[in-house]
Amino acid sequence: MAHLKKEKGDIGVAKIISDLTSKQWNVCIPISEHTKYDLIAEKEGKIVRVQVRFTTQKNGKLNIRLSSVWSDKKGNHVVNRKSGDYDVLAVYCPNTDSAYYISDNLFDNKKTITLSLTGSKNNQKKKVRLASDFLQI
């Protein structure tokens, strides 16, 4: 199971690199595996630190985990995200084959964030974040 999670993460990073490159961003990969972000993207002098997630849709929603999980011989470790760890959370969804870009300032210290692929059934737009609003970095 651990290898499957790693493979999904690798696919997510590759898809985000492809999407950013197609949008004329220059993408750099940190040498260290211990940074709080997966990529650095630069365009026209603007530099952003990007954390990548691979998330499948369930019931028309993307429930995105904000913490990082890693394992070693001592067991599993969970590191909760803190404000300022990165600038943009990039989410790849294989169901839509799309990348979604969420600014760090939208999730405070939450553990998850949810994007709707379909909208709200009862039109409560104030509480619903539409995934289609996050297609650009």
Coordinates of C-alpha atoms in Angstrom, one line a residue:
M1 CA 0.0 0.0 0.0
A2 CA 2.9 2.4 0.8
H3 CA 4.2 2.0 -2.7
L4 CA 0.8 2.8 -4.2
K5 CA 0.6 6.0 -2.3
K6 CA 4.1 7.0 -3.4
E7 CA 3.2 6.2 -7.0
K8 CA 0.1 8.4 -6.8
G9 CA 2.2 11.2 -5.4
D10 CA 4.7 10.8 -8.2
I11 CA 1.9 10.9 -10.8
G12 CA 0.5 14.0 -9.1
V13 CA 3.8 15.8 -9.2
A14 CA 4.3 14.8 -12.9
K15 CA 0.9 16.1 -13.9
I16 CA 1.3 19.4 -12.0
I17 CA 4.7 19.9 -13.6
S18 CA 3.1 19.3 -17.0
D19 CA 0.2 21.6 -16.3
L20 CA 2.4 24.4 -15.0
T21 CA 4.8 24.1 -17.9
S22 CA 1.9 24.3 -20.4
K23 CA 0.9 27.6 -18.7
Q24 CA 4.4 29.0 -19.3
W25 CA 5.7 28.5 -15.7
N26 CA 9.3 27.5 -15.1
V27 CA 9.3 24.6 -12.6
C28 CA 12.2 23.6 -10.3
I29 CA 12.4 20.6 -8.0
P30 CA 14.1 21.0 -4.7
I31 CA 17.1 18.7 -4.1
S32 CA 16.0 17.9 -0.5
E33 CA 13.1 15.6 0.2
H34 CA 12.6 17.4 3.5
T35 CA 11.2 20.7 2.2
K36 CA 7.6 21.6 3.1
Y37 CA 6.8 21.9 -0.7
D38 CA 7.3 19.7 -3.7
L39 CA 8.1 22.3 -6.4
I40 CA 9.1 25.9 -7.0
A41 CA 7.3 27.6 -9.9
E42 CA 8.5 30.9 -11.5
K43 CA 6.8 33.1 -14.1
E44 CA 7.6 36.7 -15.0
G45 CA 9.5 37.2 -11.8
K46 CA 6.8 35.7 -9.5
I47 CA 8.1 32.7 -7.5
V48 CA 5.7 30.3 -5.6
R49 CA 6.4 27.3 -3.4
V50 CA 4.0 24.5 -4.5
Q51 CA 2.8 21.5 -2.4
V52 CA 1.2 18.8 -4.5
R53 CA -1.6 16.4 -3.7
F54 CA -3.2 13.5 -5.7
T55 CA -6.9 13.3 -4.8
T56 CA -9.7 11.3 -6.4
Q57 CA -13.3 12.6 -6.4
K58 CA -15.9 11.1 -4.2
N59 CA -19.6 12.0 -4.6
G60 CA -18.7 15.0 -6.8
K61 CA -16.2 16.4 -4.2
L62 CA -12.5 16.6 -3.8
N63 CA -11.6 16.2 -0.1
I64 CA -8.0 17.3 0.2
R65 CA -5.8 16.3 3.1
L66 CA -3.5 19.1 4.2
S67 CA -1.2 17.1 6.4
S68 CA 1.8 15.1 5.2
V69 CA 2.4 11.5 6.2
W70 CA 5.6 9.6 6.1
S71 CA 7.0 6.4 7.5
D72 CA 10.2 5.1 8.8
K73 CA 11.3 2.2 11.0
K74 CA 9.8 3.9 14.0
G75 CA 6.3 4.0 12.3
N76 CA 4.0 6.5 10.6
H77 CA 4.4 10.2 11.2
V78 CA 1.9 12.9 10.5
V79 CA 3.0 16.5 10.0
N80 CA 0.2 19.1 10.1
R81 CA 0.4 21.9 7.7
K82 CA 1.1 25.4 9.1
S83 CA 0.3 28.7 7.4
G84 CA 3.3 29.7 5.4
D85 CA 4.7 26.2 4.7
Y86 CA 4.0 26.8 1.0
D87 CA 2.3 29.4 -1.2
V88 CA 0.0 27.2 -3.3
L89 CA -1.5 23.8 -2.9
A90 CA -1.7 22.1 -6.3
V91 CA -4.2 19.2 -6.5
Y92 CA -4.3 16.7 -9.3
C93 CA -7.5 14.7 -9.8
P94 CA -7.3 11.7 -12.2
N95 CA -11.1 11.6 -12.5
T96 CA -11.2 15.0 -14.2
D97 CA -7.5 14.9 -15.4
S98 CA -7.3 18.4 -14.1
A99 CA -5.0 20.4 -11.8
Y100 CA -6.5 22.8 -9.2
Y101 CA -4.5 25.5 -7.5
I102 CA -5.5 26.8 -4.0
S103 CA -3.8 29.7 -2.4
D104 CA -2.3 29.0 1.1
N105 CA -4.3 31.8 2.6
L106 CA -7.6 30.0 2.0
F107 CA -7.3 27.3 4.5
D108 CA -6.0 28.7 7.8
N109 CA -5.0 25.8 10.0
K110 CA -7.7 23.3 8.8
K111 CA -6.8 19.7 8.3
T112 CA -8.7 19.3 5.0
I113 CA -10.3 21.5 2.3
T114 CA -13.1 20.5 0.0
L115 CA -13.8 21.5 -3.5
S116 CA -17.0 20.7 -5.3
L117 CA -16.9 19.4 -8.9
T118 CA -20.7 19.8 -9.3
G119 CA -21.7 22.8 -7.2
S120 CA -24.2 23.0 -4.4
K121 CA -27.6 21.2 -4.6
N122 CA -29.2 23.9 -2.5
N123 CA -27.3 26.9 -4.0
Q124 CA -25.5 27.8 -0.8
K125 CA -22.6 29.3 -2.8
K126 CA -21.0 31.0 0.2
K127 CA -20.0 27.7 1.8
V128 CA -19.2 25.9 -1.5
R129 CA -15.8 26.2 -3.2
L130 CA -16.2 25.2 -6.8
A131 CA -13.2 23.3 -8.2
S132 CA -13.7 25.2 -11.5
D133 CA -12.7 28.4 -9.7
F134 CA -9.2 26.9 -9.0
L135 CA -7.9 25.9 -12.5
Q136 CA -5.4 28.8 -12.7
I137 CA -2.4 29.4 -10.4

